[in-house]
Amino acid sequence: MGANFADVHCPSCGAPAHFDIVSQQYLCAFCGSRVGIKDAIAQKQGFRAFRQKKIKESAGQYHLMRGTCTGCGAELVFPEGEAMTNCAFCGRALVRKEYISSEDLPELIIPFRITEEEARSCLEEWCDNNAGRSEARHIREHLDELQGFYLPYELVRGPVTSTVCRMDGGKPYTCSGFVDNVFVSCSRQLDNMLLDGMEPFELDELKAFDFAYAAGQRIKIADVDDHSLLSRVNTEVSADYAPTVRKTLETKAVDVTTHCESVLRMPVLLPVYYICAGETMTAVNGQTGRVSVRAEKASHYYFIPWWAKAILSTLLITGISFAAFRLFGMTSGESLYLTGLLALVWVIIIFCVYSDTVHNAFRVESERKVFRSSGHPLRRTENGLVRDSHVIQKQITKPVFFENIEGVRRPVMLRFTSPLRAIHTAGLSLVVLFLPVILALFINGFNFRQLELGGSAVWFCIFVPVVPIYLLKFSRVELYERPWIYLLNSDGSRKRYRKKRGFKIDLDTVLPVLGVAFIPPGCLAVWFGIISFIIMVYLTAFGF
């Protein structure tokens, strides 16, 4: 298997060691030995030094030329006898010179499996299946410009850590995962989303680099700096982890920031057929035949301010309320009167809810969609090139969340909403809303006939808008800031963690409360409210 090149091996028995996210170490399944992250990186550095020495020894047997584009700066390596005069990525002239360095070439390579003519057939098949798109028409016009390249990538494998949170604010959380053989493009001239669309590659054909594989082929030299490369890794891993993070945090609006400083990185050449002609950009996977086409027109996404969302939501709910009143037979005047009263309540509630996202300003974001063919790879058999029935997919290891539990970093599972928490929140809201009525029933011996709801009118006027605000806003804060935490054990079991709470008098809280209750003039308002509440309960219990 080609993936062995990226494997970390046990120093004791030599077997592959697999990374354990919970313990943050490489574990050998055969002898149980452990390999630290720093030791794994050092192990691969030794392999890379050995491969560079072998490449330098064989470089003198091949006569290659380097072409540097005068426009986009792309550097290509091609056989000495090939007449290349223009850059395949921007069309500008190429400055040719002898290529004598081997340091720019990587240690690994996946050879071409399909020919240029077969790649052209894959593109024609895509155009037939997408005949209604303008991209298909323009690709047919530029099929003769299709060229094959070995493009520079880095094979990334190792542990990563992400900081995640909701876009509308809230507590950040930390999760760790493992990047398992991800390829990241090292070409700054090429569209990364387009190249991602033609992946994945099959690692069983990954080979140690030899100039024999590059004979007769063009090679593009890596031209991104180390910082930009890590940024690309972070972006790609963040996109891979976003679905799991959204499911855990229970919202689509998440921000994922990934840190990949501890991964193993190995430069590799991957086979790609490419067309770049103005707005027409397409790539064909030179191993599997998967087609990726970039949309010629950008799609625009509009983000509106929070206050505009609040106004639109209020108008929508108000319109629905008016229509409902009319549907139940009320006159236009009566419907308008009741709708106006409800609108005053709804505008308070909705503006309070959307005030969580006050940092959301109006902006427009643009991106180009990427269309791609199915993931059924092409395979060469005795009957020619055929499509495999098995779809290859990118393998993503789900991240594990971590929390500091009593000073120790522990793997956990977070749960924010649950039926029990929802019942608790709804029950508490009902108790607050009907508190005078509940107390009145206790006073009059649960005599419902004697109950006078009008005695609690003032209470209802205050808490009918307050309770929905609590449910829609503050209860979410309670849920999102204080999730239920389940500790994950090494055997896969989990146990709910409950923080130990002891009785302790907090003077910083008690003294201000006592001051408000007993120091004038503030205490006058407090006692007026208490007396009014007692009178309200009495009137509700026994009537006026």
XYZ file of C-alpha atoms in Angstrom:
544
model
C 0.000 0.000 0.000
C 1.302 3.436 -0.941
C 0.046 4.926 2.294
C 3.010 3.202 4.046
C 5.177 6.151 3.010
C 3.183 8.372 5.367
C 2.875 5.801 8.164
C 4.570 6.273 11.502
C 6.290 3.044 12.545
C 6.741 1.626 16.013
C 10.417 1.922 17.107
C 10.139 -1.387 18.978
C 8.621 -3.814 16.458
C 8.428 -1.755 13.246
C 4.657 -2.115 12.795
C 2.543 0.894 11.739
C 1.425 3.023 14.686
C -2.046 4.554 14.565
C -2.837 7.914 16.139
C -5.163 7.892 19.144
C -7.005 11.215 19.386
C -7.957 10.706 23.027
C -4.376 10.129 24.279
C -2.786 12.367 21.581
C -0.118 9.728 20.793
C 0.651 7.143 18.121
C -0.108 3.650 19.463
C 1.243 0.355 18.126
C -1.528 -2.239 17.838
C 0.951 -5.120 18.061
C 3.233 -4.392 21.020
C 1.442 -1.446 22.634
C 4.387 0.957 22.361
C 3.716 4.679 22.094
C 5.270 7.231 19.744
C 5.079 10.929 20.602
C 4.152 13.574 18.041
C 7.661 15.101 18.004
C 9.247 11.664 17.567
C 6.942 10.927 14.617
C 7.932 14.174 12.889
C 11.632 13.424 13.421
C 11.126 9.933 11.970
C 9.739 11.383 8.724
C 12.488 13.994 8.485
C 14.989 11.152 8.283
C 13.006 9.537 5.458
C 12.891 12.812 3.525
C 16.667 13.292 3.827
C 17.221 9.776 2.469
C 14.878 10.369 -0.491
C 16.540 13.700 -1.387
C 19.900 11.953 -1.548
C 18.518 9.288 -3.914
C 16.936 11.944 -6.182
C 20.192 13.888 -6.459
C 22.053 10.724 -7.430
C 19.674 10.042 -10.339
C 19.123 13.654 -11.471
C 22.177 13.742 -13.732
C 20.780 11.001 -16.013
C 17.928 13.247 -17.239
C 18.155 16.424 -19.315
C 15.352 18.729 -18.257
C 14.470 22.357 -18.972
C 12.863 24.942 -16.696
C 10.293 27.418 -17.977
C 9.454 30.522 -15.943
C 6.287 32.410 -16.911
C 6.736 36.143 -17.475
C 3.133 36.752 -16.386
C 1.982 34.639 -13.427
C 5.435 33.467 -12.347
C 4.652 29.747 -12.661
C 7.703 27.511 -13.034
C 7.513 24.327 -15.112
C 9.977 21.519 -15.681
C 9.768 19.619 -18.978
C 11.956 17.377 -21.197
C 14.800 19.116 -23.015
C 13.459 18.371 -26.497
C 9.920 19.673 -25.888
C 9.059 22.990 -27.499
C 7.080 24.857 -24.831
C 6.675 28.554 -25.515
C 3.547 29.582 -23.556
C 2.327 29.142 -19.980
C -0.598 26.738 -19.712
C -2.017 28.681 -16.756
C -2.149 32.251 -18.087
C -0.984 32.109 -21.728
C 2.100 34.340 -21.302
C 5.547 33.566 -22.692
C 7.927 31.147 -20.970
C 11.598 31.879 -20.431
C 13.509 28.616 -20.949
C 16.706 27.636 -19.182
C 18.455 24.447 -18.180
C 17.083 22.725 -15.108
C 19.810 21.339 -12.881
C 18.322 21.460 -9.384
C 16.658 18.491 -7.766
C 15.743 20.191 -4.468
C 12.418 21.430 -5.857
C 11.240 17.913 -6.682
C 9.326 15.931 -4.045
C 9.955 12.482 -2.621
C 6.637 10.885 -3.664
C 4.563 10.640 -6.830
C 1.312 9.112 -8.097
C 1.868 8.217 -11.762
C -0.593 9.002 -14.542
C -3.104 6.193 -15.008
C -5.058 7.656 -17.943
C -3.715 9.173 -21.165
C -4.395 12.665 -22.480
C -6.828 11.274 -25.067
C -8.712 9.385 -22.353
C -8.851 12.538 -20.212
C -10.305 14.391 -23.219
C -12.971 11.681 -23.481
C -13.833 12.201 -19.788
C -14.322 15.901 -20.468
C -16.513 15.199 -23.488
C -18.606 12.842 -21.361
C -19.052 15.586 -18.746
C -20.045 18.058 -21.465
C -22.635 15.591 -22.812
C -24.127 15.167 -19.322
C -24.175 18.944 -18.746
C -25.087 20.149 -22.218
C -27.257 22.961 -20.834
C -24.365 24.716 -19.098
C -22.333 27.429 -20.778
C -19.212 25.858 -19.232
C -19.782 22.691 -21.295
C -19.980 24.679 -24.519
C -16.784 26.612 -23.795
C -14.878 23.492 -22.711
C -15.591 21.902 -26.083
C -14.099 24.988 -27.749
C -10.845 24.562 -25.792
C -10.430 20.779 -25.715
C -7.289 21.018 -27.851
C -5.655 23.092 -25.048
C -5.830 20.225 -22.541
C -2.382 19.496 -21.116
C -1.086 17.055 -18.527
C 1.024 18.140 -15.567
C 2.470 16.732 -12.433
C 1.276 19.349 -9.944
C 3.024 19.953 -6.605
C 1.113 18.971 -3.470
C 1.942 18.163 0.103
C 0.660 14.975 1.673
C -0.514 15.975 5.143
C -1.063 13.456 7.901
C -1.192 13.943 11.641
C -2.993 15.464 14.646
C -4.745 18.823 14.426
C -6.544 21.052 16.926
C -9.470 23.364 16.163
C -11.090 26.208 18.078
C -14.804 26.382 17.295
C -17.649 28.692 18.284
C -20.938 30.061 17.028
C -20.746 33.045 14.703
C -23.292 34.915 16.836
C -20.996 34.716 19.851
C -20.735 32.460 22.827
C -18.130 30.325 24.519
C -15.372 28.845 22.309
C -14.735 25.111 22.428
C -11.708 23.019 21.505
C -11.690 19.831 19.480
C -8.839 17.667 18.220
C -8.737 15.306 15.276
C -6.476 13.492 12.877
C -5.836 14.420 9.251
C -5.455 11.148 7.375
C -3.600 11.569 4.075
C -4.928 14.903 2.818
C -3.397 16.459 -0.306
C -2.907 20.244 -0.300
C -2.016 22.118 -3.486
C 1.271 24.071 -3.556
C 0.432 26.149 -6.663
C -0.551 29.753 -6.079
C -1.718 30.279 -9.702
C -4.341 27.507 -9.627
C -7.855 27.507 -8.201
C -7.759 25.369 -5.045
C -11.510 24.708 -5.052
C -11.234 23.434 -8.635
C -8.386 21.086 -7.708
C -10.224 19.896 -4.580
C -13.188 19.004 -6.775
C -11.294 16.313 -8.680
C -10.068 14.545 -5.524
C -9.630 12.115 -3.880
C -6.671 10.147 -5.198
C -6.075 6.474 -4.477
C -3.062 6.068 -2.240
C -2.309 2.470 -3.206
C -0.449 3.833 -6.278
C 1.706 6.273 -4.308
C 5.354 5.663 -5.237
C 8.762 6.934 -4.180
C 9.735 9.616 -6.712
C 11.968 8.630 -9.575
C 12.781 10.642 -12.697
C 11.605 7.715 -14.809
C 7.989 8.525 -13.853
C 8.462 12.116 -15.060
C 9.958 11.172 -18.435
C 7.989 12.931 -21.182
C 5.801 14.783 -18.649
C 5.660 18.400 -17.505
C 6.205 19.155 -13.810
C 5.062 22.313 -12.074
C 7.260 23.591 -9.264
C 5.758 24.489 -5.880
C 5.573 28.249 -5.407
C 3.715 28.885 -2.141
C 5.523 29.795 1.058
C 5.285 27.743 4.215
C 2.863 30.142 5.920
C 0.453 30.103 2.960
C 0.647 26.316 2.793
C -0.280 25.935 6.468
C -3.116 28.395 5.916
C -4.427 26.184 3.101
C -4.193 23.132 5.333
C -6.068 24.953 8.076
C -8.778 26.068 5.648
C -9.255 22.593 4.165
C -9.365 20.837 7.543
C -11.765 23.466 8.905
C -14.090 22.800 5.965
C -13.867 19.032 6.598
C -14.687 19.455 10.296
C -17.509 21.980 9.794
C -20.319 19.339 9.436
C -19.376 17.650 12.728
C -19.000 20.996 14.501
C -22.369 22.196 13.210
C -24.028 19.028 14.463
C -22.385 19.330 17.883
C -23.053 23.061 18.348
C -26.527 22.663 16.794
C -26.212 25.528 14.330
C -24.973 26.042 10.774
C -23.375 29.412 11.622
C -20.069 28.170 13.068
C -16.524 29.489 12.964
C -13.774 26.860 12.825
C -10.105 27.828 13.225
C -7.666 24.941 12.847
C -4.022 24.668 13.911
C -1.892 22.115 12.022
C 1.608 22.687 13.372
C 2.026 19.037 14.471
C 1.166 17.290 11.197
C 3.581 15.280 9.064
C 4.119 16.921 5.657
C 5.572 15.164 2.623
C 5.878 16.762 -0.842
C 4.278 14.751 -3.629
C 3.502 15.124 -7.345
C -0.041 14.336 -8.495
C -1.181 13.746 -12.117
C -3.613 16.354 -13.456
C -4.920 17.349 -16.882
C -5.754 21.037 -16.956
C -7.416 23.689 -19.133
C -7.105 27.371 -18.239
C -8.555 29.654 -20.916
C -9.930 32.900 -19.511
C -12.986 32.135 -17.396
C -12.964 28.500 -18.560
C -11.139 26.359 -16.013
C -11.348 22.598 -15.718
C -9.215 19.822 -14.290
C -9.235 16.065 -14.809
C -7.758 13.698 -12.262
C -4.924 11.927 -14.105
C -5.384 8.832 -11.962
C -9.161 8.357 -11.550
C -10.551 10.432 -14.444
C -12.776 12.553 -12.204
C -13.710 15.879 -13.826
C -13.875 19.198 -11.980
C -15.215 22.351 -13.666
C -15.259 25.863 -12.209
C -18.382 27.952 -12.790
C -17.729 30.857 -15.151
C -19.933 33.238 -13.146
C -19.659 33.879 -9.427
C -22.561 33.247 -7.051
C -23.301 36.101 -4.645
C -24.460 35.693 -1.058
C -25.959 38.660 0.791
C -25.717 39.138 4.557
C -28.088 41.724 6.022
C -27.746 43.569 9.375
C -29.452 42.201 12.474
C -31.878 45.138 12.736
C -33.075 44.583 9.158
C -33.721 40.915 9.972
C -35.680 41.992 13.069
C -37.845 44.430 11.075
C -38.554 41.906 8.336
C -39.411 39.206 10.886
C -41.750 41.584 12.742
C -43.533 42.557 9.529
C -43.894 38.916 8.540
C -45.335 37.814 11.897
C -47.614 40.861 12.017
C -48.923 40.097 8.542
C -49.581 36.471 9.497
C -51.422 37.597 12.647
C -53.648 39.972 10.683
C -54.441 37.271 8.126
C -55.277 34.816 10.922
C -57.692 37.264 12.593
C -59.434 37.914 9.270
C -59.615 34.170 8.607
C -61.473 33.645 11.886
C -64.127 36.158 10.913
C -62.999 39.397 12.559
C -63.601 42.718 10.836
C -60.725 44.714 9.369
C -60.908 47.235 12.228
C -60.845 44.552 14.920
C -58.023 42.705 13.155
C -55.934 45.872 12.853
C -56.508 46.741 16.532
C -55.455 43.309 17.820
C -52.592 43.067 15.331
C -51.281 46.447 16.498
C -51.318 45.329 20.135
C -49.508 42.108 19.270
C -46.997 43.984 17.109
C -45.879 45.998 20.144
C -45.122 42.740 21.948
C -43.503 41.041 18.962
C -41.212 43.965 18.132
C -39.780 43.861 21.661
C -39.301 40.099 21.575
C -37.780 39.915 18.096
C -35.385 42.824 18.573
C -34.159 41.245 21.816
C -33.604 37.930 20.053
C -31.672 39.406 17.106
C -29.587 41.665 19.355
C -27.349 38.601 19.915
C -25.946 39.190 16.429
C -25.241 42.939 16.565
C -21.818 42.421 14.965
C -23.422 41.106 11.770
C -23.189 43.927 9.229
C -24.329 44.157 5.631
C -21.887 42.518 3.247
C -21.777 40.608 0.004
C -19.638 37.501 -0.474
C -18.919 35.880 -3.812
C -17.700 32.448 -4.745
C -17.615 30.232 -7.798
C -19.318 26.880 -7.666
C -17.403 23.791 -8.748
C -19.154 21.096 -10.770
C -17.712 17.609 -10.841
C -18.384 14.181 -12.219
C -19.154 11.072 -10.176
C -16.575 9.484 -7.906
C -16.410 6.211 -9.857
C -12.712 5.866 -10.785
C -11.459 4.645 -14.157
C -9.483 1.403 -14.163
C -7.430 -0.189 -16.895
C -8.407 -3.786 -17.626
C -7.942 -6.265 -20.456
C -11.070 -4.791 -22.043
C -9.729 -1.239 -21.885
C -10.592 1.616 -19.569
C -13.745 0.978 -17.487
C -15.450 2.730 -14.583
C -15.364 1.013 -11.232
C -18.713 0.491 -9.480
C -17.116 1.490 -6.185
C -17.126 5.228 -5.393
C -13.972 6.525 -3.726
C -14.564 9.152 -1.074
C -12.397 11.358 1.065
C -11.871 9.792 4.482
C -12.456 12.223 7.347
C -11.785 11.300 10.961
C -14.353 12.945 13.211
C -12.867 15.328 15.785
C -13.156 14.794 19.534
C -14.022 17.674 21.856
C -11.901 18.390 24.937
C -12.661 20.304 28.146
C -10.606 21.196 31.200
C -12.169 19.089 33.955
C -10.818 19.933 37.411
C -7.549 21.126 35.877
C -7.114 18.135 33.534
C -7.748 18.157 29.774
C -10.275 15.383 29.160
C -12.021 14.080 26.004
C -15.747 14.780 26.244
C -19.013 14.686 24.372
C -21.054 17.891 24.527
C -24.831 17.984 24.499
C -26.693 21.256 24.486
C -30.388 20.554 23.994
C -32.267 17.493 25.181
C -35.914 16.629 25.942
C -35.239 16.904 29.676
C -33.632 20.352 29.387
C -36.435 21.548 27.099
C -39.092 20.336 29.579
C -37.221 22.024 32.451
C -37.003 25.353 30.590
C -40.645 25.269 29.473
C -41.815 24.303 32.983
C -39.835 27.123 34.586
C -41.287 29.603 32.091
C -44.851 28.489 32.838
C -44.223 28.758 36.580
C -42.939 32.320 36.203
C -45.808 33.315 33.898
C -48.524 31.949 36.219
C -46.764 32.456 39.575
C -49.526 34.677 41.124
C -52.172 32.201 39.979
C -50.286 29.210 41.428
C -49.841 30.943 44.795
C -53.474 32.081 44.755
C -54.651 28.497 44.302
C -52.639 27.400 47.332
C -54.186 30.206 49.387
C -57.844 29.529 48.443
C -57.515 25.764 48.685
C -57.484 25.178 44.915
C -60.918 26.723 44.483
C -60.889 27.354 40.740
C -64.383 28.917 40.761
C -63.273 31.616 43.197
C -60.149 32.339 41.149
C -60.066 35.826 39.583
C -57.478 36.053 36.780
C -58.057 39.771 36.454
C -56.184 40.255 39.714
C -52.969 39.234 37.918
C -53.514 41.464 34.870
C -50.522 43.670 35.659
C -48.304 40.583 36.087
C -49.438 39.152 32.757
C -48.822 42.477 30.968
C -45.230 42.405 32.200
C -44.351 38.742 31.788
C -46.235 37.801 28.594
C -43.484 39.546 26.559
C -40.708 38.753 29.068
C -41.176 34.967 29.078
C -40.848 34.570 25.272
C -37.735 36.760 25.410
C -36.319 34.445 28.062
C -37.207 31.352 26.053
C -35.771 32.662 22.778
C -32.714 34.429 24.109
C -31.636 33.870 27.689
C -32.565 30.194 27.773
C -30.317 29.727 24.741
C -27.482 31.373 26.648
C -28.064 28.915 29.479
C -28.055 25.991 27.045
C -25.123 27.069 24.897
C -22.858 28.333 27.677
C -23.497 25.414 30.043
C -23.738 22.197 28.020
C -24.087 18.784 29.550
C -20.647 17.186 29.538
C -20.093 13.453 29.139
C -16.611 12.113 29.906
C -15.304 9.657 27.302
C -13.472 6.617 28.637
C -10.813 4.602 26.816
C -13.243 1.689 26.354
C -15.704 3.919 24.472
C -18.158 4.334 27.352
C -19.277 7.732 28.620
C -20.426 9.181 31.916
C -22.191 12.442 32.701
C -19.948 14.905 34.532
C -21.519 16.986 37.268
C -19.493 19.734 38.824
C -19.234 19.493 42.583
C -21.051 22.330 44.271
C -20.654 23.255 47.906
C -22.635 25.778 49.892
C -20.735 29.018 50.051
C -21.936 32.512 50.859
C -20.671 34.982 48.300
C -20.486 38.312 50.133
C -19.881 40.167 46.859
C -23.380 39.062 45.811
C -25.195 39.073 49.159
C -24.194 42.564 50.295
C -25.526 44.395 47.175
C -28.815 42.439 47.454
C -29.222 43.395 51.119
C -28.377 46.967 50.233
C -31.113 47.148 47.625
C -33.626 45.581 50.031
C -32.932 47.701 53.127
C -31.146 50.928 52.156
C -33.367 53.823 50.973
C -34.394 55.057 48.526
C -33.918 51.872 46.488
C -35.530 49.705 49.147
C -38.775 51.707 48.802
C -39.252 50.481 45.239
C -38.378 46.920 46.235
C -40.885 46.794 49.087
C -43.522 48.508 46.971
C -43.112 45.716 44.420
C -43.312 43.010 47.109
C -46.460 44.486 48.657
C -48.047 44.912 45.202
C -47.308 41.267 44.408
C -48.909 40.126 47.696
C -52.040 42.200 46.968
C -52.121 40.781 43.419
C -52.006 37.201 44.737
C -54.798 37.956 47.254
C -57.057 39.543 44.595
C -56.431 36.580 42.273
C -57.308 34.128 45.035
C -60.470 35.783 46.413
C -61.530 38.369 43.828
C -62.135 42.078 44.228
